[in-house]
Short mmCIF file of C-alpha atoms in Angstrom, two decimals:
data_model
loop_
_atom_site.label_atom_id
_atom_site.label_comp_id
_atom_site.label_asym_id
_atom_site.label_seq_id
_atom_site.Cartn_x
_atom_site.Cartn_y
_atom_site.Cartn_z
CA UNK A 1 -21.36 -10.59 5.79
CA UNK A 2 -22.50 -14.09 6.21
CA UNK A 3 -24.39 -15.69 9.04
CA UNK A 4 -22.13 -19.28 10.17
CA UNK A 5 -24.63 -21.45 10.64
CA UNK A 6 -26.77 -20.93 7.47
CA UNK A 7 -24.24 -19.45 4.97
CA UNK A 8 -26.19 -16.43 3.77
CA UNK A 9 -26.93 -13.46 4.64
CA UNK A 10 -28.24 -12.79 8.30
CA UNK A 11 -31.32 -10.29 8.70
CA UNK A 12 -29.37 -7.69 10.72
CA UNK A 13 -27.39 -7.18 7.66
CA UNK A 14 -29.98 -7.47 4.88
CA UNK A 15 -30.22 -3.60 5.02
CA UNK A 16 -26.52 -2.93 4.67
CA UNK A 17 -25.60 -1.72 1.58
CA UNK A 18 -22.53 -1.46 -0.38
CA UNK A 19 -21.45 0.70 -3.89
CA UNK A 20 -18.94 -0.59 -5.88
CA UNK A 21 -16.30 2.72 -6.39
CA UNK A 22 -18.04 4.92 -3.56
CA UNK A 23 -15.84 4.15 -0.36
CA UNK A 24 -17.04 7.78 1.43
CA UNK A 25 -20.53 7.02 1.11
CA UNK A 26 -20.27 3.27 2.47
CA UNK A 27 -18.50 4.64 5.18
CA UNK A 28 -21.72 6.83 6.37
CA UNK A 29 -23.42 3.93 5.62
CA UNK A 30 -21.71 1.12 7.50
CA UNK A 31 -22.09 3.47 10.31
CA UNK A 32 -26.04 4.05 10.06
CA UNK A 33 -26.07 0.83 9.94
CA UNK A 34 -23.91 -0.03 12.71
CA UNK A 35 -26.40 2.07 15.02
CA UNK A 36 -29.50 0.25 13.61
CA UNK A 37 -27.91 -2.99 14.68
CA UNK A 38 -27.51 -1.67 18.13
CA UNK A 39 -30.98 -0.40 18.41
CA UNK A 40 -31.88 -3.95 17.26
CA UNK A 41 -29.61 -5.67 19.68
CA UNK A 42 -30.93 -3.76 22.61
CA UNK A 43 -34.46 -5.34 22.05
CA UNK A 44 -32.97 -8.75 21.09
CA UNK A 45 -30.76 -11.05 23.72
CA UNK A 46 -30.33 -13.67 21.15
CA UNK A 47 -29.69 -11.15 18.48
CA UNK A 48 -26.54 -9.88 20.94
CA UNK A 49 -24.76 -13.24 21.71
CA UNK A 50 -25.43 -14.00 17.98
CA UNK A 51 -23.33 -10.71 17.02
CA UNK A 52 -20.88 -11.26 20.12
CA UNK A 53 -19.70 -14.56 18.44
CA UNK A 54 -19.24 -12.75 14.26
CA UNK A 55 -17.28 -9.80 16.28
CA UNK A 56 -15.02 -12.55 17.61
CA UNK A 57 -14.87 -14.18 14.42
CA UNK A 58 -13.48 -10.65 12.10
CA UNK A 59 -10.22 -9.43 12.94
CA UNK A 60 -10.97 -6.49 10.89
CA UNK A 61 -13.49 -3.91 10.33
CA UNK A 62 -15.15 -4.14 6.68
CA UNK A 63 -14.80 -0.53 5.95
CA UNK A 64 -10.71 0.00 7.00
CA UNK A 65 -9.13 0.33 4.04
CA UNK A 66 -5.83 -0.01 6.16
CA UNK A 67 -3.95 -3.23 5.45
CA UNK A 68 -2.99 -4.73 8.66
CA UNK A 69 0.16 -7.26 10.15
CA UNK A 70 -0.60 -10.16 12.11
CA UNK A 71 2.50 -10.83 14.00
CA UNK A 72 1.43 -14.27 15.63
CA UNK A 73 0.29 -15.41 12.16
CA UNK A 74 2.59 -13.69 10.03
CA UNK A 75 -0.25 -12.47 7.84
CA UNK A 76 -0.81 -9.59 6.21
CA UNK A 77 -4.95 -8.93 6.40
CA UNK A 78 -5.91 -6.60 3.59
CA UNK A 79 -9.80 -5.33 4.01
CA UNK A 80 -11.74 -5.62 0.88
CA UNK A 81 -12.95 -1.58 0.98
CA UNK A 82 -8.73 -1.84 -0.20
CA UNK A 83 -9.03 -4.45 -2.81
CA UNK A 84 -10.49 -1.57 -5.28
CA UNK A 85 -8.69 -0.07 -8.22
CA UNK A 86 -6.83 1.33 -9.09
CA UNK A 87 -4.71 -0.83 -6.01
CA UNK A 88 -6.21 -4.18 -7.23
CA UNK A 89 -8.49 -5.62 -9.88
CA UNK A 90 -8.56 -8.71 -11.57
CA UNK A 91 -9.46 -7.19 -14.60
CA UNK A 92 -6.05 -5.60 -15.13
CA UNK A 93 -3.04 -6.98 -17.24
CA UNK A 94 -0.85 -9.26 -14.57
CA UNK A 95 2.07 -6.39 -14.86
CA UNK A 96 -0.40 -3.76 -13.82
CA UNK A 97 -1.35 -5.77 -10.44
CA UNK A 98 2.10 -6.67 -10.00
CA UNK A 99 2.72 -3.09 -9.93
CA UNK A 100 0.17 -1.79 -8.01
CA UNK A 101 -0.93 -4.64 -5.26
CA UNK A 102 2.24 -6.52 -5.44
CA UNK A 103 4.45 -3.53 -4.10
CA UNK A 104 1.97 -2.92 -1.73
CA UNK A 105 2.39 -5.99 -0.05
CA UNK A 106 5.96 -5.97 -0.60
CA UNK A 107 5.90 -2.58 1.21
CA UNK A 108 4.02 -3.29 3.94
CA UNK A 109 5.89 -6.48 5.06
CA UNK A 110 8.80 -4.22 4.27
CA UNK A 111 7.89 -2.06 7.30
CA UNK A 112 6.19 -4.44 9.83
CA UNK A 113 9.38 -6.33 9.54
CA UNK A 114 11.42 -3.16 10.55
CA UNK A 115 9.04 -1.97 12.88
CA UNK A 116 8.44 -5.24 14.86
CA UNK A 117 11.40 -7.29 14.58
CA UNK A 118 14.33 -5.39 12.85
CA UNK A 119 16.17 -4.58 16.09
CA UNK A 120 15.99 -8.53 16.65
CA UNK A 121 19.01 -9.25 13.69
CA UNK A 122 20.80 -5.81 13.49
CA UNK A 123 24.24 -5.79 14.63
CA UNK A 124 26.55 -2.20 14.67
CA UNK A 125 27.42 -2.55 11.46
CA UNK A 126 24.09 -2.82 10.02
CA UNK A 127 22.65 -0.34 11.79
CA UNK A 128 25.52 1.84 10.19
CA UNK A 129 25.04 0.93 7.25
CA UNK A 130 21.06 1.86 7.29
CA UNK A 131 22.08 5.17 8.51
CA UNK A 132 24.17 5.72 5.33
CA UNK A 133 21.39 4.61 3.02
CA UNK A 134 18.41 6.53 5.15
CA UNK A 135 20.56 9.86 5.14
CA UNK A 136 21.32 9.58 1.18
CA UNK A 137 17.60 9.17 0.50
CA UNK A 138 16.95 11.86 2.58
CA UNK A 139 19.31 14.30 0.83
CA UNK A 140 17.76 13.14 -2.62
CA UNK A 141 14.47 14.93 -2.04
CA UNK A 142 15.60 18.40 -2.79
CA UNK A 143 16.62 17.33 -6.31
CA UNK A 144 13.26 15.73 -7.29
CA UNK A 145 10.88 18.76 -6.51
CA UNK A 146 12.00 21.82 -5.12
CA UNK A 147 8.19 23.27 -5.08
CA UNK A 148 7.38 20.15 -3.01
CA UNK A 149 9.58 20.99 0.21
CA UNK A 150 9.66 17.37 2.72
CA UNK A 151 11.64 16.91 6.03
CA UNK A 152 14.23 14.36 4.74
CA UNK A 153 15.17 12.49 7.73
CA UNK A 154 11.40 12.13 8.64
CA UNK A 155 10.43 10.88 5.22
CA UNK A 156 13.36 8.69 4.46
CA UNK A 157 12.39 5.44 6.06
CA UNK A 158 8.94 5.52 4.16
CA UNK A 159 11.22 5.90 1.38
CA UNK A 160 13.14 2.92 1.93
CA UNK A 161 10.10 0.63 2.39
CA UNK A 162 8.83 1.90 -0.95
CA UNK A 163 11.78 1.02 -2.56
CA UNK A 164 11.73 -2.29 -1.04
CA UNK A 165 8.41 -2.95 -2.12
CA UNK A 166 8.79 -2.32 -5.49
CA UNK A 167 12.14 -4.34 -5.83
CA UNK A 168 10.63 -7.16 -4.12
CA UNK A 169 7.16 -7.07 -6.83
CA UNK A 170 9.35 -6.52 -9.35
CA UNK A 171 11.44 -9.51 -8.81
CA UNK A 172 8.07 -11.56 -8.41
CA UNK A 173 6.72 -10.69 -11.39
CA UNK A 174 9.69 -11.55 -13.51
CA UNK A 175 9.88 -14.92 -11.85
CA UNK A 176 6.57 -15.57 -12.81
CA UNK A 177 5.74 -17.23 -16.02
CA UNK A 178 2.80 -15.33 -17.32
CA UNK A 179 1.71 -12.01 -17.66
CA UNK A 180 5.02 -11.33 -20.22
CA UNK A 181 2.52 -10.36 -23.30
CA UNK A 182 1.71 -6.58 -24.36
CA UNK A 183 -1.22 -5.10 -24.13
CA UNK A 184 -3.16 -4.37 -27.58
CA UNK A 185 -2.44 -1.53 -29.74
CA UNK A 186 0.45 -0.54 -26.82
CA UNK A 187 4.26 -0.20 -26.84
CA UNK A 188 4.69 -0.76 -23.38
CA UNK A 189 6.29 -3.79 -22.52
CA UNK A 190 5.23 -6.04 -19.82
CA UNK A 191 8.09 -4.76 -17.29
CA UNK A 192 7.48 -0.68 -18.23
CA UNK A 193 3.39 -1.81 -17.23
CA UNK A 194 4.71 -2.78 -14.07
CA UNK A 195 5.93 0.62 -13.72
CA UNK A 196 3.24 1.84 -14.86
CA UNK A 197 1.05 0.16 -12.78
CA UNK A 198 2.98 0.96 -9.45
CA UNK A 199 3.29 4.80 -10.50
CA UNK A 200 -0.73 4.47 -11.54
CA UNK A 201 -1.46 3.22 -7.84
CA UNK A 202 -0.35 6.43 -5.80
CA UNK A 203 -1.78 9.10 -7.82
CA UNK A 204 -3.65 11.18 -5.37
CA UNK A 205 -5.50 14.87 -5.31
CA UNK A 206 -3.67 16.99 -2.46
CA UNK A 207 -4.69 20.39 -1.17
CA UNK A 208 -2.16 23.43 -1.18
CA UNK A 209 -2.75 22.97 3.15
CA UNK A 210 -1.50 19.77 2.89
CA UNK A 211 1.80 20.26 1.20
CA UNK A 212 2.79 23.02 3.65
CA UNK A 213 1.97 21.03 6.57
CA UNK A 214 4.05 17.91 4.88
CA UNK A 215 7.14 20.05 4.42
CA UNK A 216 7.20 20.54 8.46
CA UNK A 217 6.09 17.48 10.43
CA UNK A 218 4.64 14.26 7.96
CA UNK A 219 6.29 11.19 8.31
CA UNK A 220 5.15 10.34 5.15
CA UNK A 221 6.24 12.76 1.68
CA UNK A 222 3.38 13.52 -1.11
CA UNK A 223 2.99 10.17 -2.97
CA UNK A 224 4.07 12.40 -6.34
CA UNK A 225 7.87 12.40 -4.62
CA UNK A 226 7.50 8.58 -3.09
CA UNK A 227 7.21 7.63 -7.37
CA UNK A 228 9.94 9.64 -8.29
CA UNK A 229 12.19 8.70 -4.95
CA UNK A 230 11.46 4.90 -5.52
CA UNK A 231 11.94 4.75 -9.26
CA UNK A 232 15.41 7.14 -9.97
CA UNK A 233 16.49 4.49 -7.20
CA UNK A 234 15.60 1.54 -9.26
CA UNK A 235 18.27 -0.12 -11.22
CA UNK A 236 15.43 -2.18 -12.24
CA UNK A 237 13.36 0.77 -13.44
CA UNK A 238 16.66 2.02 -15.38
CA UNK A 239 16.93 -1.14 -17.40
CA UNK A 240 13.57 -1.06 -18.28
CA UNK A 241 13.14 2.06 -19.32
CA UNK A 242 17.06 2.49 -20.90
CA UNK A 243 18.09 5.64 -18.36
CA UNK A 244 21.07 3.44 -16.90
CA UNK A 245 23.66 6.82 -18.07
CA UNK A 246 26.33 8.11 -15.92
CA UNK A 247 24.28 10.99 -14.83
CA UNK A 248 21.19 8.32 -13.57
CA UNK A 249 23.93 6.31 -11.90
CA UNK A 250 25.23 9.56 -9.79
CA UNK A 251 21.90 9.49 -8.02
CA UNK A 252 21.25 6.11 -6.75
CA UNK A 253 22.10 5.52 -3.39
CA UNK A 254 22.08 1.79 -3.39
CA UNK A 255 19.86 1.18 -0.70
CA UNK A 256 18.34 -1.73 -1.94
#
């Protein structure tokens, strides 16, 4: 964090410090070091209006990892604890962030869109029409894992905005000009990376709890069922990855 006036760091937060790849133990840190600085601040007036005017200054805390939409600036603010692989990294092949941080954007606008302004341009016959596609989704979940029970109708809009987002990356990426070459000693084409890269994004490590409390009241299914949900519904997925047969067809609901 960097002091206005002189450009580098400012002594409160000299003792701060950050890991690269450790988010849980910046966390306790950020907040031992949050209640240092208000020990210091209690001692130091100048120290407090100094602070007042940085707090004013971040719209964000530096440890969310929770992108967030501003709706006045039509921004979405991602935190840099988020900007960590395997989400972003520059390092990565242009597919792979594509993938990954590109259909996280595109799912997130995806949703603050619907959330904040959808009812603004729907008329009867779109809402109708989202119905249909939300209630199709929802009935596809039973097909894709039945050890992994969901609530369909609670889990289906998530589903949507995944969908979205990856259809919206994936469109990006092929209208960009680089990022087309393979990666060394790999068969994988730039578009299956993309894939890849997306699917690579939401792995996650679940306990047994979990699941049964997801098949009763989460909003949101295991991310294991979001990959498969978003990808047997992408026709862009099925030309990439030549599974565009009759039987693949039968189970795309169109909703995108």
């Amino acid at each position: 964090m960097l002091s206005r006036q002189t450009k580098t760091a400012g002594p409160v937060h000299l003792d701060l410090v950050v890991k690269l790849g450790s988010h849980l133990e910046n966390v306790f840190e950020a907040e031992r070091f949050l209640g240092r600085k208000k020990a210091l601040m209690l001692n130091n007036r100048a120290l407090l209006k100094e602070e007042a005017a940085e707090d004013e200054a971040w719209t964000i805390s530096a440890v969310s990892t929770q992108p967030t939409y501003n709706r006045e600036l039509n921004t979405v603010v991602v935190p840099l604890a988020a900007l960590q692989p395997p989400i972003f990294s520059l390092d990565d092949h242009l597919a792979l962030q594509y993938g990954s941080f590109g259909s996280l954007m595109g799912r997130l606008v995806f949703e603050f869109l619907r959330q904040e302004g959808g009812n603004l341009f729907r008329n009867n016959a779109t809402r109708a029409s989202l119905q249909e596609k939300l209630h199709c989704l929802a009935n596809r979940y039973p097909a894709l894992n039945s050890t992994l029970p969901v609530n369909g109708p609670l889990v289906a809009p998530e589903a949507l905005a995944d969908l979205a987002g990856v259809t919206a990356a994936f469109r990006a990426f092929e209208s960009d000009s680089h990022g087309k070459e393979k990666l060394p000693g790999m068969e994988w084409t730039a578009q299956q990376l993309f894939f890849i890269g997306y699917a690579q994004s939401m792995c996650e490590e679940v306990s047994l709890r979990k699941f049964q409390i997801w098949s009763l009241v989460s909003i949101s299914a295991p991310k294991k069922l979001r990959v498969l949900q978003a990808l047997q519904q992408s026709p862009e997925f099925g030309r990439t990855f030549d599974c565009n047969g009759e039987e693949w067809q039968s189970h795309i609901c169109h909703a995108w």
